[in-house]
One Martini backbone bead per residue (centre of mass of N, CA, C, O) as a GRO file, in nm:
protein
  100
    1UNK     BB    1  -6.331  -5.307  -6.502
    2UNK     BB    2  -6.463  -5.556  -6.641
    3UNK     BB    3  -6.447  -5.408  -6.915
    4UNK     BB    4  -6.327  -5.280  -7.246
    5UNK     BB    5  -6.566  -5.103  -7.285
    6UNK     BB    6  -6.724  -4.841  -7.363
    7UNK     BB    7  -6.898  -4.573  -7.207
    8UNK     BB    8  -7.163  -4.405  -7.145
    9UNK     BB    9  -7.209  -4.047  -7.123
   10UNK     BB   10  -7.316  -3.849  -6.823
   11UNK     BB   11  -7.373  -3.550  -6.712
   12UNK     BB   12  -7.457  -3.356  -6.483
   13UNK     BB   13  -7.752  -3.215  -6.648
   14UNK     BB   14  -7.801  -3.402  -6.858
   15UNK     BB   15  -8.053  -3.554  -7.033
   16UNK     BB   16  -7.850  -3.765  -7.176
   17UNK     BB   17  -7.679  -3.997  -7.301
   18UNK     BB   18  -7.403  -4.025  -7.492
   19UNK     BB   19  -7.126  -4.075  -7.587
   20UNK     BB   20  -6.802  -4.231  -7.530
   21UNK     BB   21  -6.722  -3.928  -7.579
   22UNK     BB   22  -6.591  -3.637  -7.396
   23UNK     BB   23  -6.588  -3.290  -7.392
   24UNK     BB   24  -6.400  -3.091  -7.166
   25UNK     BB   25  -6.416  -2.770  -7.038
   26UNK     BB   26  -6.125  -2.612  -6.923
   27UNK     BB   27  -6.120  -2.297  -6.714
   28UNK     BB   28  -5.975  -2.408  -6.459
   29UNK     BB   29  -5.734  -2.527  -6.249
   30UNK     BB   30  -6.000  -2.649  -6.095
   31UNK     BB   31  -6.223  -2.931  -6.154
   32UNK     BB   32  -6.559  -3.077  -6.155
   33UNK     BB   33  -6.689  -3.389  -6.283
   34UNK     BB   34  -7.017  -3.541  -6.306
   35UNK     BB   35  -7.107  -3.869  -6.341
   36UNK     BB   36  -7.390  -4.057  -6.448
   37UNK     BB   37  -7.491  -4.370  -6.482
   38UNK     BB   38  -7.262  -4.578  -6.409
   39UNK     BB   39  -7.233  -4.926  -6.457
   40UNK     BB   40  -6.916  -4.900  -6.395
   41UNK     BB   41  -6.601  -4.889  -6.311
   42UNK     BB   42  -6.386  -4.665  -6.433
   43UNK     BB   43  -6.118  -4.605  -6.680
   44UNK     BB   44  -5.970  -4.333  -6.766
   45UNK     BB   45  -5.922  -4.174  -7.091
   46UNK     BB   46  -5.716  -3.913  -7.138
   47UNK     BB   47  -5.663  -3.704  -7.401
   48UNK     BB   48  -5.789  -3.789  -7.659
   49UNK     BB   49  -5.655  -3.690  -7.950
   50UNK     BB   50  -5.432  -3.508  -7.823
   51UNK     BB   51  -5.157  -3.267  -7.926
   52UNK     BB   52  -5.106  -3.079  -7.711
   53UNK     BB   53  -4.912  -2.946  -7.471
   54UNK     BB   54  -4.958  -3.114  -7.159
   55UNK     BB   55  -5.026  -3.118  -6.799
   56UNK     BB   56  -5.147  -3.406  -6.625
   57UNK     BB   57  -5.277  -3.468  -6.307
   58UNK     BB   58  -5.321  -3.818  -6.162
   59UNK     BB   59  -5.369  -3.900  -5.875
   60UNK     BB   60  -5.405  -4.248  -5.789
   61UNK     BB   61  -5.314  -4.428  -6.004
   62UNK     BB   62  -5.317  -4.745  -6.057
   63UNK     BB   63  -5.157  -5.017  -6.169
   64UNK     BB   64  -5.413  -5.156  -6.273
   65UNK     BB   65  -5.512  -4.923  -6.453
   66UNK     BB   66  -5.257  -4.902  -6.629
   67UNK     BB   67  -5.266  -5.191  -6.733
   68UNK     BB   68  -5.543  -5.165  -6.866
   69UNK     BB   69  -5.466  -4.940  -7.066
   70UNK     BB   70  -5.237  -5.094  -7.207
   71UNK     BB   71  -5.440  -5.330  -7.309
   72UNK     BB   72  -5.725  -5.141  -7.406
   73UNK     BB   73  -5.657  -4.889  -7.532
   74UNK     BB   74  -5.732  -4.710  -7.841
   75UNK     BB   75  -5.509  -4.507  -7.763
   76UNK     BB   76  -5.180  -4.508  -7.827
   77UNK     BB   77  -5.074  -4.288  -7.638
   78UNK     BB   78  -5.218  -4.388  -7.377
   79UNK     BB   79  -5.072  -4.654  -7.366
   80UNK     BB   80  -4.790  -4.535  -7.343
   81UNK     BB   81  -4.838  -4.351  -7.093
   82UNK     BB   82  -4.913  -4.579  -6.900
   83UNK     BB   83  -4.632  -4.712  -6.915
   84UNK     BB   84  -4.472  -4.471  -6.806
   85UNK     BB   85  -4.619  -4.443  -6.533
   86UNK     BB   86  -4.567  -4.729  -6.434
   87UNK     BB   87  -4.259  -4.722  -6.443
   88UNK     BB   88  -4.230  -4.487  -6.246
   89UNK     BB   89  -4.363  -4.618  -6.002
   90UNK     BB   90  -4.167  -4.858  -5.982
   91UNK     BB   91  -3.901  -4.701  -5.958
   92UNK     BB   92  -3.970  -4.537  -5.706
   93UNK     BB   93  -4.022  -4.785  -5.525
   94UNK     BB   94  -3.734  -4.897  -5.552
   95UNK     BB   95  -3.579  -4.647  -5.440
   96UNK     BB   96  -3.760  -4.621  -5.162
   97UNK     BB   97  -3.849  -4.930  -5.073
   98UNK     BB   98  -4.174  -4.992  -5.173
   99UNK     BB   99  -4.137  -5.252  -5.298
  100UNK     BB  100  -4.260  -5.583  -5.310
   0.00000   0.00000   0.00000
């Protein structure tokens, strides 16, 4: 999360790193994709430029990651969605008494 620049992506099994955006074909209810030679810990920006209605569950996204996406993501919808998810996390924490 050191920089806000996109990272070159290489999936395990690919010959070389490709572009900074990768389309992953999801054909199963649950799948694992392993990226290799990642120079720093990434904050993934998922479903970029995607317009079909989907529900993607990403448990464990930290408030710091969501704040980072709000500030730096180049996809306007993903910036907005990060804000929505962050607000939901904060509100749930306030309701359950887990807020700092």
